Short mmCIF file of C-alpha atoms in Angstrom, two decimals:
data_model
loop_
_atom_site.label_atom_id
_atom_site.label_comp_id
_atom_site.label_asym_id
_atom_site.label_seq_id
_atom_site.Cartn_x
_atom_site.Cartn_y
_atom_site.Cartn_z
CA MET A 13 59.47 100.22 163.40
CA THR A 14 59.71 101.00 167.03
CA ASP A 15 62.52 102.97 168.80
CA LYS A 16 63.59 99.72 170.25
CA ASP A 17 63.91 98.09 166.93
CA VAL A 18 65.88 101.00 165.52
CA VAL A 19 68.42 100.94 168.42
CA SER A 20 68.68 97.05 168.05
CA GLN A 21 69.14 97.18 164.19
CA ARG A 22 71.79 99.96 164.53
CA ALA A 23 73.74 98.11 167.06
CA ALA A 24 73.75 95.04 165.03
CA GLU A 25 75.12 97.06 161.99
CA ALA A 26 77.90 98.57 164.30
CA PHE A 27 79.24 95.01 165.17
CA GLY A 28 79.57 94.34 161.58
CA VAL A 29 80.84 97.60 160.09
CA ASP A 30 82.08 100.03 162.77
CA HIS A 31 84.92 98.08 164.42
CA HIS A 32 86.56 101.12 166.09
CA GLU A 33 83.35 101.89 168.17
CA ASN A 34 82.63 99.31 170.90
CA VAL A 35 79.13 98.20 171.90
CA ILE A 36 78.69 97.59 175.48
CA GLY A 37 76.05 95.26 176.66
CA ILE A 38 72.33 95.79 175.64
CA PRO A 39 71.79 99.07 173.82
CA LYS A 40 69.84 101.62 175.94
CA ILE A 41 66.69 103.21 174.64
CA MET A 42 67.56 106.83 174.42
CA SER A 43 64.18 109.00 174.51
CA ASP A 44 63.90 112.46 173.30
CA GLY A 45 62.87 113.79 176.80
CA GLY A 46 59.20 112.79 176.85
CA PRO A 47 56.15 114.69 176.10
CA GLU A 48 56.80 117.15 178.97
CA THR A 49 59.92 118.49 176.88
CA ILE A 50 59.55 121.98 175.29
CA ARG A 51 60.55 121.83 171.62
CA PHE A 52 59.81 124.09 168.80
CA ILE A 53 61.57 122.33 165.81
CA ASP A 54 61.25 118.55 165.16
CA GLN A 55 63.82 116.42 163.64
CA ASP A 56 62.50 117.31 160.08
CA GLY A 57 62.97 121.04 160.72
CA GLN A 58 59.01 121.82 161.13
CA ARG A 59 57.71 123.89 163.50
CA ILE A 60 55.80 122.46 166.55
CA ARG A 61 52.82 123.96 168.31
CA ASN A 62 51.36 122.32 171.24
CA GLU A 63 50.07 122.98 174.79
CA VAL A 64 53.39 122.45 176.37
CA ASN A 65 54.99 125.27 174.26
CA LEU A 66 52.13 127.49 174.69
CA PRO A 67 53.62 129.99 177.37
CA TYR A 68 56.90 130.27 175.27
CA ASP A 69 55.36 130.54 171.77
CA PRO A 70 55.40 134.42 171.63
CA TYR A 71 59.11 134.55 172.04
CA VAL A 72 59.70 132.43 169.11
CA ASP A 73 56.99 133.90 167.02
CA ARG A 74 58.68 137.37 167.41
CA MET A 75 61.86 135.85 165.84
CA THR A 76 62.94 136.90 162.14
CA GLU A 77 64.68 134.79 159.64
CA GLU A 78 67.86 136.89 160.51
CA ASP A 79 67.42 135.94 164.24
CA GLY A 80 67.60 132.21 163.13
CA GLN A 81 70.51 132.81 160.70
CA ARG A 82 72.38 134.50 163.57
CA LEU A 83 71.81 131.59 165.92
CA TYR A 84 72.94 129.16 163.18
CA ARG A 85 76.04 131.16 162.72
CA ASP A 86 76.79 131.19 166.51
CA MET A 87 76.51 127.32 166.66
CA ALA A 88 78.63 126.73 163.36
CA LEU A 89 81.43 128.93 164.44
CA ILE A 90 81.50 127.49 167.96
CA ARG A 91 81.47 124.05 166.57
CA ARG A 92 84.26 124.69 164.38
CA PHE A 93 86.36 126.16 167.30
CA ASP A 94 85.58 123.25 169.44
CA ALA A 95 86.91 120.82 166.70
CA GLU A 96 90.12 122.99 166.52
CA GLY A 97 90.47 122.71 170.34
CA THR A 98 90.45 118.97 170.09
CA ALA A 99 93.02 119.04 167.27
CA LEU A 100 95.25 121.27 169.12
CA GLN A 101 95.35 119.05 172.21
CA ARG A 102 95.98 115.94 169.91
CA GLN A 103 98.93 117.76 168.40
CA GLY A 104 100.49 118.62 171.69
CA GLU A 105 99.41 122.23 171.92
CA LEU A 106 97.14 122.03 174.65
CA GLY A 107 97.27 119.79 177.87
CA LEU A 108 93.52 119.07 177.77
CA TRP A 109 90.34 119.89 176.01
CA PRO A 110 86.61 119.57 177.10
CA GLY A 111 84.56 119.21 174.03
CA LEU A 112 81.10 120.61 173.58
CA LEU A 113 79.96 118.67 170.47
CA GLY A 114 76.26 118.33 170.32
CA GLN A 115 75.64 120.82 173.01
CA GLU A 116 75.74 124.10 170.84
CA ALA A 117 72.07 124.74 170.93
CA ALA A 118 71.78 124.40 174.53
CA GLN A 119 74.55 126.96 175.22
CA VAL A 120 73.92 129.52 172.27
CA GLY A 121 70.12 129.52 173.07
CA ILE A 122 70.54 130.56 176.58
CA GLY A 123 73.46 132.58 175.79
CA ARG A 124 71.59 134.80 173.32
CA ALA A 125 68.69 135.11 175.76
CA MET A 126 70.87 136.97 178.26
CA ARG A 127 71.33 140.74 178.50
CA PRO A 128 74.52 142.54 178.88
CA GLN A 129 74.11 143.15 182.56
CA ASP A 130 73.37 139.55 183.41
CA TYR A 131 76.18 137.60 184.78
CA ALA A 132 77.24 134.03 183.71
CA PHE A 133 78.98 131.45 186.07
CA PRO A 134 80.17 128.43 183.97
CA SER A 135 81.96 125.20 184.49
CA TYR A 136 84.63 124.36 182.00
CA ARG A 137 82.64 123.31 178.94
CA GLU A 138 80.74 126.55 178.19
CA HIS A 139 82.54 127.70 175.09
CA GLY A 140 79.28 128.55 173.37
CA VAL A 141 78.18 130.88 176.14
CA ALA A 142 81.54 132.51 176.29
CA TRP A 143 81.20 133.23 172.69
CA CYS A 144 77.91 134.92 173.18
CA ARG A 145 79.43 136.86 175.93
CA ASP A 146 82.09 138.16 173.55
CA VAL A 147 85.09 136.40 175.14
CA ASP A 148 87.66 135.88 172.31
CA PRO A 149 87.79 132.15 171.68
CA VAL A 150 91.66 132.23 171.96
CA ASN A 151 91.41 133.14 175.54
CA LEU A 152 89.60 129.88 176.34
CA LEU A 153 92.66 128.15 175.14
CA GLY A 154 95.06 129.79 177.35
CA MET A 155 94.17 127.79 180.70
CA PHE A 156 94.21 124.42 178.83
CA ARG A 157 97.62 125.54 177.19
CA GLY A 158 98.84 126.42 180.87
CA VAL A 159 99.84 129.93 180.19
CA ASN A 160 97.21 131.72 181.99
CA ASN A 161 94.24 131.44 184.56
CA GLY A 162 91.53 132.38 182.04
CA GLY A 163 92.80 135.20 180.05
CA TRP A 164 89.77 137.54 180.21
CA ASP A 165 88.20 139.98 182.72
CA PRO A 166 85.19 138.44 184.33
CA ASN A 167 83.67 141.96 185.16
CA GLU A 168 84.16 143.15 181.68
CA LYS A 169 82.50 140.28 179.92
CA ASN A 170 80.03 139.51 182.83
CA PHE A 171 81.30 135.97 182.43
CA HIS A 172 83.22 134.33 185.29
CA LEU A 173 86.35 132.22 184.86
CA TYR A 174 85.89 128.49 184.14
CA THR A 175 85.39 126.51 187.33
CA ILE A 176 86.99 123.06 187.38
CA VAL A 177 85.60 121.94 190.79
CA ILE A 178 82.22 120.29 190.06
CA GLY A 179 79.29 122.32 191.03
CA ASN A 180 81.36 125.00 192.97
CA GLN A 181 80.14 127.69 190.46
CA ALA A 182 76.48 127.39 191.57
CA LEU A 183 77.32 128.65 195.02
CA HIS A 184 79.33 131.58 193.51
CA ALA A 185 76.36 132.43 191.40
CA VAL A 186 73.85 132.34 194.13
CA GLY A 187 76.21 134.69 196.28
CA TYR A 188 76.33 137.14 193.27
CA ALA A 189 72.51 136.95 192.76
CA MET A 190 72.04 137.89 196.57
CA GLY A 191 74.35 140.69 195.80
CA ILE A 192 72.09 142.05 192.95
CA GLN A 193 69.41 141.84 195.48
CA ARG A 194 71.15 144.02 197.97
CA ASP A 195 72.07 146.50 195.26
CA GLY A 196 68.51 146.74 194.35
CA ALA A 197 69.48 145.92 190.70
CA TYR A 198 66.24 143.69 189.95
CA GLY A 199 62.50 144.22 190.11
CA THR A 200 62.48 147.78 189.23
CA GLY A 201 61.09 147.44 185.77
CA ASP A 202 64.14 149.16 184.19
CA ALA A 203 65.23 146.81 181.36
CA ASP A 204 68.69 148.45 181.46
CA ARG A 205 69.18 147.92 185.04
CA ASP A 206 67.36 144.67 186.17
CA ALA A 207 69.80 141.92 186.20
CA ALA A 208 69.87 138.12 186.74
CA VAL A 209 72.52 135.30 187.01
CA VAL A 210 72.76 132.08 185.16
CA THR A 211 74.86 129.24 186.38
CA PHE A 212 75.75 126.31 184.12
CA PHE A 213 76.34 122.72 185.22
CA GLY A 214 75.92 119.08 183.89
CA ASP A 215 73.81 116.33 185.03
CA GLY A 216 76.71 114.88 187.06
CA ALA A 217 76.89 117.84 189.21
CA THR A 218 73.37 117.54 190.46
CA SER A 219 74.74 114.78 192.64
CA GLN A 220 77.17 117.18 194.44
CA GLY A 221 76.21 119.04 197.61
CA ASP A 222 77.19 122.31 196.13
CA ILE A 223 74.33 122.32 193.76
CA ASN A 224 71.81 121.25 196.28
CA GLU A 225 73.12 123.84 198.83
CA ALA A 226 72.87 126.48 196.12
CA PHE A 227 69.20 125.57 195.41
CA VAL A 228 68.56 126.05 199.12
CA PHE A 229 70.19 129.47 199.37
CA ALA A 230 68.49 130.68 196.11
CA ALA A 231 65.07 129.36 197.03
CA VAL A 232 64.92 130.83 200.51
CA ASN A 233 66.15 134.26 199.33
CA GLN A 234 64.08 134.40 196.13
CA SER A 235 67.41 135.23 194.40
CA PRO A 236 67.26 136.26 190.69
CA ILE A 237 69.21 133.28 189.29
CA VAL A 238 68.57 130.63 186.58
CA PHE A 239 69.99 127.30 187.06
CA PHE A 240 70.87 125.75 183.51
CA CYS A 241 71.64 122.04 183.78
CA GLN A 242 72.84 120.55 180.43
CA ASN A 243 71.98 116.95 180.96
CA ASN A 244 74.16 115.50 178.32
CA GLN A 245 73.15 111.86 179.55
CA TRP A 246 76.71 111.06 180.97
CA ALA A 247 78.54 112.21 184.12
CA ILE A 248 81.86 111.06 182.51
CA SER A 249 81.20 107.31 182.53
CA GLU A 250 78.07 107.25 184.78
CA PRO A 251 74.63 107.34 182.96
CA ASN A 252 71.59 109.24 184.22
CA GLU A 253 70.04 106.12 185.72
CA ARG A 254 73.01 105.81 188.14
CA GLN A 255 72.42 109.44 189.38
CA THR A 256 68.70 110.07 189.76
CA ARG A 257 65.28 108.33 189.97
CA ILE A 258 63.30 111.18 188.58
CA PRO A 259 63.79 113.72 185.77
CA LEU A 260 66.26 116.35 186.91
CA TYR A 261 63.96 119.34 186.29
CA GLN A 262 61.56 117.88 188.98
CA ARG A 263 64.01 118.47 191.62
CA ALA A 264 63.30 122.20 191.63
CA ARG A 265 60.00 121.55 192.99
CA GLY A 266 61.23 120.13 196.14
CA PHE A 267 63.11 123.39 196.76
CA GLY A 268 60.22 125.72 196.01
CA PHE A 269 60.86 127.09 192.66
CA PRO A 270 59.94 126.16 189.16
CA GLY A 271 61.72 123.82 186.65
CA VAL A 272 61.05 122.70 183.18
CA ARG A 273 62.75 120.24 180.63
CA VAL A 274 63.65 121.74 177.28
CA ASP A 275 65.02 119.94 174.13
CA GLY A 276 68.71 120.79 174.49
CA ASN A 277 69.23 120.32 170.66
CA ASP A 278 66.58 122.88 169.78
CA VAL A 279 68.13 126.17 169.87
CA LEU A 280 64.86 128.15 169.47
CA ALA A 281 63.42 126.23 172.58
CA CYS A 282 66.53 127.09 174.49
CA TYR A 283 66.39 130.67 173.51
CA ALA A 284 62.61 131.00 174.34
CA VAL A 285 62.63 129.29 177.71
CA GLY A 286 65.79 131.16 178.56
CA GLN A 287 64.24 134.25 177.93
CA HIS A 288 61.08 133.49 179.98
CA ALA A 289 63.26 132.32 183.08
CA LEU A 290 65.54 135.32 182.91
CA GLU A 291 62.44 137.57 182.78
CA GLN A 292 61.02 135.94 185.89
CA ALA A 293 64.31 136.17 187.72
CA ARG A 294 64.91 139.84 186.77
CA SER A 295 61.37 140.82 187.88
CA GLY A 296 61.83 139.36 191.38
CA GLN A 297 60.07 136.19 190.99
CA GLY A 298 62.96 133.99 192.21
CA PRO A 299 65.04 131.22 190.96
CA PHE A 300 64.17 128.90 187.92
CA LEU A 301 65.74 125.61 186.82
CA ILE A 302 66.20 124.64 183.10
CA GLU A 303 67.20 121.17 182.27
CA ALA A 304 68.42 121.06 178.81
CA TYR A 305 68.01 117.43 177.41
CA THR A 306 70.92 116.91 175.15
CA TYR A 307 73.76 114.59 174.44
CA ARG A 308 77.60 114.60 174.64
CA MET A 309 78.48 113.38 171.23
CA GLY A 310 82.24 113.30 171.95
CA ALA A 311 84.42 112.39 174.96
CA HIS A 312 84.12 114.03 178.37
CA THR A 313 87.61 115.57 177.85
CA THR A 314 90.29 114.42 175.43
CA SER A 315 91.62 112.20 178.35
CA ASP A 316 88.35 110.12 178.14
CA ASP A 317 87.64 107.12 175.98
CA PRO A 318 83.71 106.91 175.76
CA THR A 319 83.88 103.67 173.69
CA LYS A 320 84.66 101.84 176.88
CA TYR A 321 81.33 102.59 178.63
CA ARG A 322 78.51 103.57 176.06
CA ASP A 323 76.93 102.06 173.02
CA SER A 324 77.79 103.34 169.66
CA ALA A 325 74.08 102.91 168.76
CA GLU A 326 73.36 105.88 170.99
CA LEU A 327 75.38 108.05 168.95
CA ASP A 328 73.49 107.04 165.73
CA ILE A 329 70.27 108.20 167.33
CA TRP A 330 71.74 111.56 168.72
CA ARG A 331 73.30 112.29 165.25
CA ASP A 332 69.76 112.38 163.74
CA ARG A 333 69.04 115.11 166.58
CA ASP A 334 71.90 117.17 165.45
CA PRO A 335 71.16 120.88 166.55
CA LEU A 336 72.89 122.47 163.38
CA LEU A 337 71.09 120.15 161.02
CA ARG A 338 67.79 120.79 162.56
CA LEU A 339 67.97 124.44 162.59
CA LYS A 340 69.34 124.47 158.95
CA THR A 341 66.53 122.38 157.71
CA PHE A 342 64.20 124.81 159.51
CA LEU A 343 65.70 127.62 157.79
CA LEU A 344 65.67 126.06 154.51
CA SER A 345 62.13 124.79 154.51
CA LEU A 346 60.31 127.57 156.40
CA HIS A 347 62.19 130.71 155.37
CA ALA A 348 63.81 129.48 152.21
CA THR A 349 67.23 130.80 153.40
CA ARG A 350 69.66 130.49 150.51
CA GLN A 351 72.53 128.05 150.36
CA GLU A 352 74.85 130.95 149.88
CA PHE A 353 74.42 131.87 153.54
CA PHE A 354 75.55 128.46 154.82
CA ASP A 355 78.45 128.53 152.53
CA ALA A 356 79.49 131.89 153.98
CA VAL A 357 79.39 130.57 157.43
CA ASP A 358 81.48 127.64 156.42
CA ALA A 359 84.23 130.01 154.95
CA GLU A 360 84.02 132.31 158.08
CA ALA A 361 84.42 129.08 160.22
CA ASP A 362 87.58 128.12 158.31
CA GLU A 363 89.05 131.72 158.97
CA LEU A 364 88.16 131.39 162.63
CA ALA A 365 90.12 128.11 162.74
CA LYS A 366 93.11 129.41 161.11
CA ARG A 367 93.21 132.65 163.39
CA ILE A 368 92.84 130.64 166.70
CA ARG A 369 95.38 128.03 165.81
CA LYS A 370 97.98 130.75 164.93
CA GLU A 371 97.37 132.82 168.10
CA CYS A 372 97.45 129.73 170.24
CA GLN A 373 100.73 128.71 169.06
CA GLU A 374 102.01 132.14 169.51
CA MET A 375 100.80 132.58 173.10
CA PRO A 376 103.86 133.66 175.35
CA ASP A 377 104.91 131.76 178.36
CA PRO A 378 103.67 133.68 181.72
CA SER A 379 106.47 135.38 183.67
CA GLN A 380 107.09 134.31 187.29
CA GLU A 381 105.95 137.90 188.39
CA GLN A 382 102.38 136.97 187.42
CA LEU A 383 102.11 134.28 190.13
CA PHE A 384 101.43 137.20 192.52
CA ASP A 385 99.18 139.11 190.40
CA ARG A 386 95.46 139.67 191.25
CA VAL A 387 95.57 137.41 194.42
CA TYR A 388 94.34 140.18 196.55
CA VAL A 389 92.49 143.40 195.46
CA ASP A 390 94.76 145.65 197.76
CA ASP A 391 98.39 145.29 198.76
CA HIS A 392 98.85 142.45 201.36
CA PRO A 393 101.93 142.32 203.58
CA GLY A 394 101.92 138.61 203.48
CA LEU A 395 101.88 138.31 199.89
CA ALA A 396 104.62 140.87 199.61
CA ARG A 397 106.81 139.00 201.89
CA GLU A 398 106.30 135.76 199.97
CA ARG A 399 107.02 137.65 196.72
CA GLU A 400 110.55 138.74 198.17
CA GLU A 401 111.39 135.19 199.40
CA PHE A 402 110.42 133.77 196.04
CA PHE A 403 112.44 135.97 193.87
CA ALA A 404 115.32 135.71 196.45
CA TYR A 405 115.20 131.96 196.06
CA GLN A 406 115.15 132.23 192.15
CA ALA A 407 118.00 134.72 192.17
CA GLY A 408 120.04 131.87 193.90
CA PHE A 409 119.76 129.69 190.95
CA VAL A 410 121.27 132.64 188.68
CA ASP A 411 124.07 133.26 190.94
CA SER A 412 124.93 129.36 191.03
CA ASP A 413 124.98 129.30 187.18
CA GLN A 414 127.07 132.36 186.79
CA ALA A 415 129.56 130.77 189.46
CA SER A 416 129.55 127.54 187.40
CA GLN A 417 130.23 129.45 184.26
CA GLU A 418 133.11 131.24 185.69
CA GLY A 419 134.55 128.30 187.27
CA ALA A 420 134.47 126.62 184.01
CA ARG A 421 136.58 129.39 182.44
#
């Protein structure tokens, strides 16, 4: 049976069985990224060796069973955290939540390839990268609960605050990478000093001027940066074919630096290619583009309804490519990892969910004074004047309330 037959069959089944999922028009044929896609584990959990993978094989060959288990644990815990984020929003505890279901391998793979001195510039969906940079998951909820602007120190974690403006973080990232160049913190051969930057964005962001401008500045300056595009097939409701006529990784060639496509549902591939790209950047060989070919299994955010614009048959195909199931099958078949390991991870995920739910609901409301914190590094007379005016205005309401109470007496 061909891929087309499978899609058609599943679409037909959806009409008769799954009435809560709409099927829009003719089902699209969702490829696996094509023969140029770097992939180390197939859907059955078997190790792949081919010419495309050859430059990256050593990174995977050096990995142990414990390395694979750590990557699985990362993905499983961040998936559970993400599910809890969605539940908290549905219950009125968060104003919005952007889920990452299906993209765990892409984020954990590159996240674990980074060194402590590397710096990450995320968009707003990089919960898995935040986890790898030791950002407490509870802090990720604060902005979406409306009680802080991020909740973590970017310079402590080398993980910038979430950026809502699409593509804007790429320009910030290139600027930081150019700073690394001026500090001489790359190309020295010192593994503890040489640093690089990774910036994260989706396929939709590649249509923004900010991304293309960042490519220009990074290329002409040979900056130590890795552009990591999570191609999850949909820019909210716009599919890939409405955004580009060529594979996204090929765009790098026009700017003068290398680009590759990796299976974004294969954590080993994302880890290996991420290590290679970062080593090139740190050593002074310039920027690198990685297109992680994956799929957004859920909605764009909790305010989105994907049944209005995509086929349920797509979900069936990508469920079979689930990144956690693929790595679990690999560990069970090749390394004979015992089931007890997976049971322990599930139990740990349950405890994580309980903690983040409790701490999210206990987050204090911010004080009014915090409006003026961390606006400027040094004291600023204009800001000081605005602070005085603001609190004088607020004090007027207190005086009015007191006067009303005294008048009532």
